[in-house]
């Protein structure tokens, strides 16, 4: 982390690329409509899968316990770190290494997960 000369030394942003939306062919939409009609029901009448209350939350908990990826997006976290750094350094602009930001994000997420675990266990404290 080192201070930079001025804000004008930052890179210039490029205009965003234009991406055309994918075009669906008529045959693929016809196939879906035909398969729904063959089932005997219109597509909008077929019921969606409904889980009992709490089941979806448990599925998400299992999913995130198995994964190791970061839960907070990198760009918003980086902006937040830079903003807080600007506040506490009285306007000095610092260059952050990407690995330093990653380490800070790992530590912040570990702290938040631990905080939520403790608060969840504190809910059941009188019952235990």
Short mmCIF file of C-alpha atoms in Angstrom, two decimals:
data_model
loop_
_atom_site.label_atom_id
_atom_site.label_comp_id
_atom_site.label_asym_id
_atom_site.label_seq_id
_atom_site.Cartn_x
_atom_site.Cartn_y
_atom_site.Cartn_z
CA UNK A 1 0.00 0.00 0.00
CA UNK A 2 1.59 3.28 -1.10
CA UNK A 3 0.20 6.77 -1.64
CA UNK A 4 -0.16 7.97 -5.20
CA UNK A 5 0.50 11.44 -6.52
CA UNK A 6 -2.98 12.53 -7.50
CA UNK A 7 -6.38 11.31 -8.52
CA UNK A 8 -5.66 12.23 -12.16
CA UNK A 9 -3.11 9.41 -12.45
CA UNK A 10 -5.87 6.81 -12.39
CA UNK A 11 -6.71 4.83 -15.50
CA UNK A 12 -9.35 6.17 -17.81
CA UNK A 13 -12.47 4.04 -17.92
CA UNK A 14 -13.56 2.53 -21.20
CA UNK A 15 -17.15 2.61 -22.39
CA UNK A 16 -18.90 -0.69 -21.65
CA UNK A 17 -19.04 -3.28 -24.41
CA UNK A 18 -22.34 -3.86 -26.06
CA UNK A 19 -23.52 -7.43 -25.92
CA UNK A 20 -26.51 -8.45 -27.95
CA UNK A 21 -29.02 -10.67 -26.16
CA UNK A 22 -29.17 -14.29 -27.31
CA UNK A 23 -31.78 -14.93 -29.97
CA UNK A 24 -34.04 -17.94 -29.52
CA UNK A 25 -35.03 -19.81 -32.60
CA UNK A 26 -38.68 -20.47 -33.28
CA UNK A 27 -38.13 -24.22 -33.35
CA UNK A 28 -36.87 -24.34 -29.75
CA UNK A 29 -39.88 -22.37 -28.46
CA UNK A 30 -42.23 -24.55 -30.49
CA UNK A 31 -40.72 -27.71 -29.02
CA UNK A 32 -41.27 -26.45 -25.49
CA UNK A 33 -44.85 -25.44 -26.23
CA UNK A 34 -45.52 -28.77 -27.93
CA UNK A 35 -44.11 -30.77 -25.00
CA UNK A 36 -46.30 -28.81 -22.57
CA UNK A 37 -49.36 -29.43 -24.73
CA UNK A 38 -48.56 -33.15 -24.96
CA UNK A 39 -48.54 -33.31 -21.18
CA UNK A 40 -52.17 -32.20 -21.29
CA UNK A 41 -51.71 -28.94 -19.39
CA UNK A 42 -50.82 -25.46 -20.48
CA UNK A 43 -47.37 -24.41 -19.38
CA UNK A 44 -48.62 -21.75 -16.98
CA UNK A 45 -50.82 -24.25 -15.12
CA UNK A 46 -48.09 -26.73 -14.21
CA UNK A 47 -47.29 -26.21 -10.51
CA UNK A 48 -43.78 -25.31 -9.42
CA UNK A 49 -41.99 -27.32 -6.78
CA UNK A 50 -42.84 -25.95 -3.31
CA UNK A 51 -40.61 -26.71 -0.36
CA UNK A 52 -41.76 -26.71 3.23
CA UNK A 53 -40.78 -23.65 5.28
CA UNK A 54 -37.12 -23.84 6.28
CA UNK A 55 -36.15 -26.48 3.73
CA UNK A 56 -34.79 -23.96 1.23
CA UNK A 57 -32.77 -22.26 4.00
CA UNK A 58 -31.26 -25.59 5.04
CA UNK A 59 -30.37 -26.34 1.42
CA UNK A 60 -28.60 -22.99 1.14
CA UNK A 61 -26.75 -23.58 4.42
CA UNK A 62 -25.48 -26.95 3.16
CA UNK A 63 -24.50 -25.39 -0.17
CA UNK A 64 -22.45 -22.61 1.43
CA UNK A 65 -20.85 -24.98 3.96
CA UNK A 66 -19.54 -27.13 1.11
CA UNK A 67 -18.20 -24.21 -0.93
CA UNK A 68 -15.03 -22.21 -0.33
CA UNK A 69 -15.67 -19.21 -2.57
CA UNK A 70 -16.02 -15.69 -1.21
CA UNK A 71 -19.58 -14.62 -0.42
CA UNK A 72 -19.12 -10.86 -0.84
CA UNK A 73 -18.43 -9.60 -4.35
CA UNK A 74 -14.86 -8.39 -4.87
CA UNK A 75 -15.51 -5.04 -6.56
CA UNK A 76 -17.97 -3.62 -3.98
CA UNK A 77 -15.72 -4.80 -1.14
CA UNK A 78 -12.72 -3.15 -2.79
CA UNK A 79 -14.64 0.12 -3.19
CA UNK A 80 -15.66 0.01 0.47
CA UNK A 81 -12.08 -0.59 1.62
CA UNK A 82 -10.80 2.28 -0.51
CA UNK A 83 -13.54 4.59 0.77
CA UNK A 84 -12.78 3.78 4.42
CA UNK A 85 -9.06 4.20 3.71
CA UNK A 86 -9.71 7.66 2.24
CA UNK A 87 -11.66 8.67 5.36
CA UNK A 88 -8.97 7.59 7.82
CA UNK A 89 -5.97 8.85 5.82
CA UNK A 90 -7.50 12.32 5.39
CA UNK A 91 -7.74 12.25 1.62
CA UNK A 92 -4.50 10.45 0.76
CA UNK A 93 -5.10 8.02 -2.07
CA UNK A 94 -3.42 4.62 -1.54
CA UNK A 95 -2.74 1.88 -4.07
CA UNK A 96 -3.84 -1.49 -2.74
CA UNK A 97 -2.33 -4.77 -3.83
CA UNK A 98 -4.92 -7.27 -4.99
CA UNK A 99 -3.60 -9.91 -2.59
CA UNK A 100 -3.92 -7.48 0.33
CA UNK A 101 -7.56 -6.84 -0.58
CA UNK A 102 -8.18 -10.59 -0.87
CA UNK A 103 -6.62 -11.23 2.55
CA UNK A 104 -8.69 -8.43 4.07
CA UNK A 105 -11.85 -9.84 2.49
CA UNK A 106 -11.10 -13.36 3.75
CA UNK A 107 -10.60 -12.03 7.27
CA UNK A 108 -13.75 -9.90 7.13
CA UNK A 109 -15.88 -12.80 5.90
CA UNK A 110 -14.45 -15.15 8.53
CA UNK A 111 -15.26 -12.58 11.21
CA UNK A 112 -18.82 -12.11 9.93
CA UNK A 113 -19.48 -15.85 9.68
CA UNK A 114 -18.22 -16.34 13.23
CA UNK A 115 -20.37 -13.43 14.44
CA UNK A 116 -23.50 -14.91 12.84
CA UNK A 117 -22.71 -18.36 14.27
CA UNK A 118 -22.37 -16.89 17.76
CA UNK A 119 -25.56 -14.86 17.44
CA UNK A 120 -27.47 -17.92 16.20
CA UNK A 121 -26.23 -20.03 19.09
CA UNK A 122 -27.10 -17.22 21.53
CA UNK A 123 -30.74 -17.50 20.43
CA UNK A 124 -30.89 -21.04 21.83
CA UNK A 125 -28.81 -20.26 24.94
CA UNK A 126 -31.71 -20.40 27.48
CA UNK A 127 -32.87 -23.76 26.10
CA UNK A 128 -29.52 -25.49 26.43
#
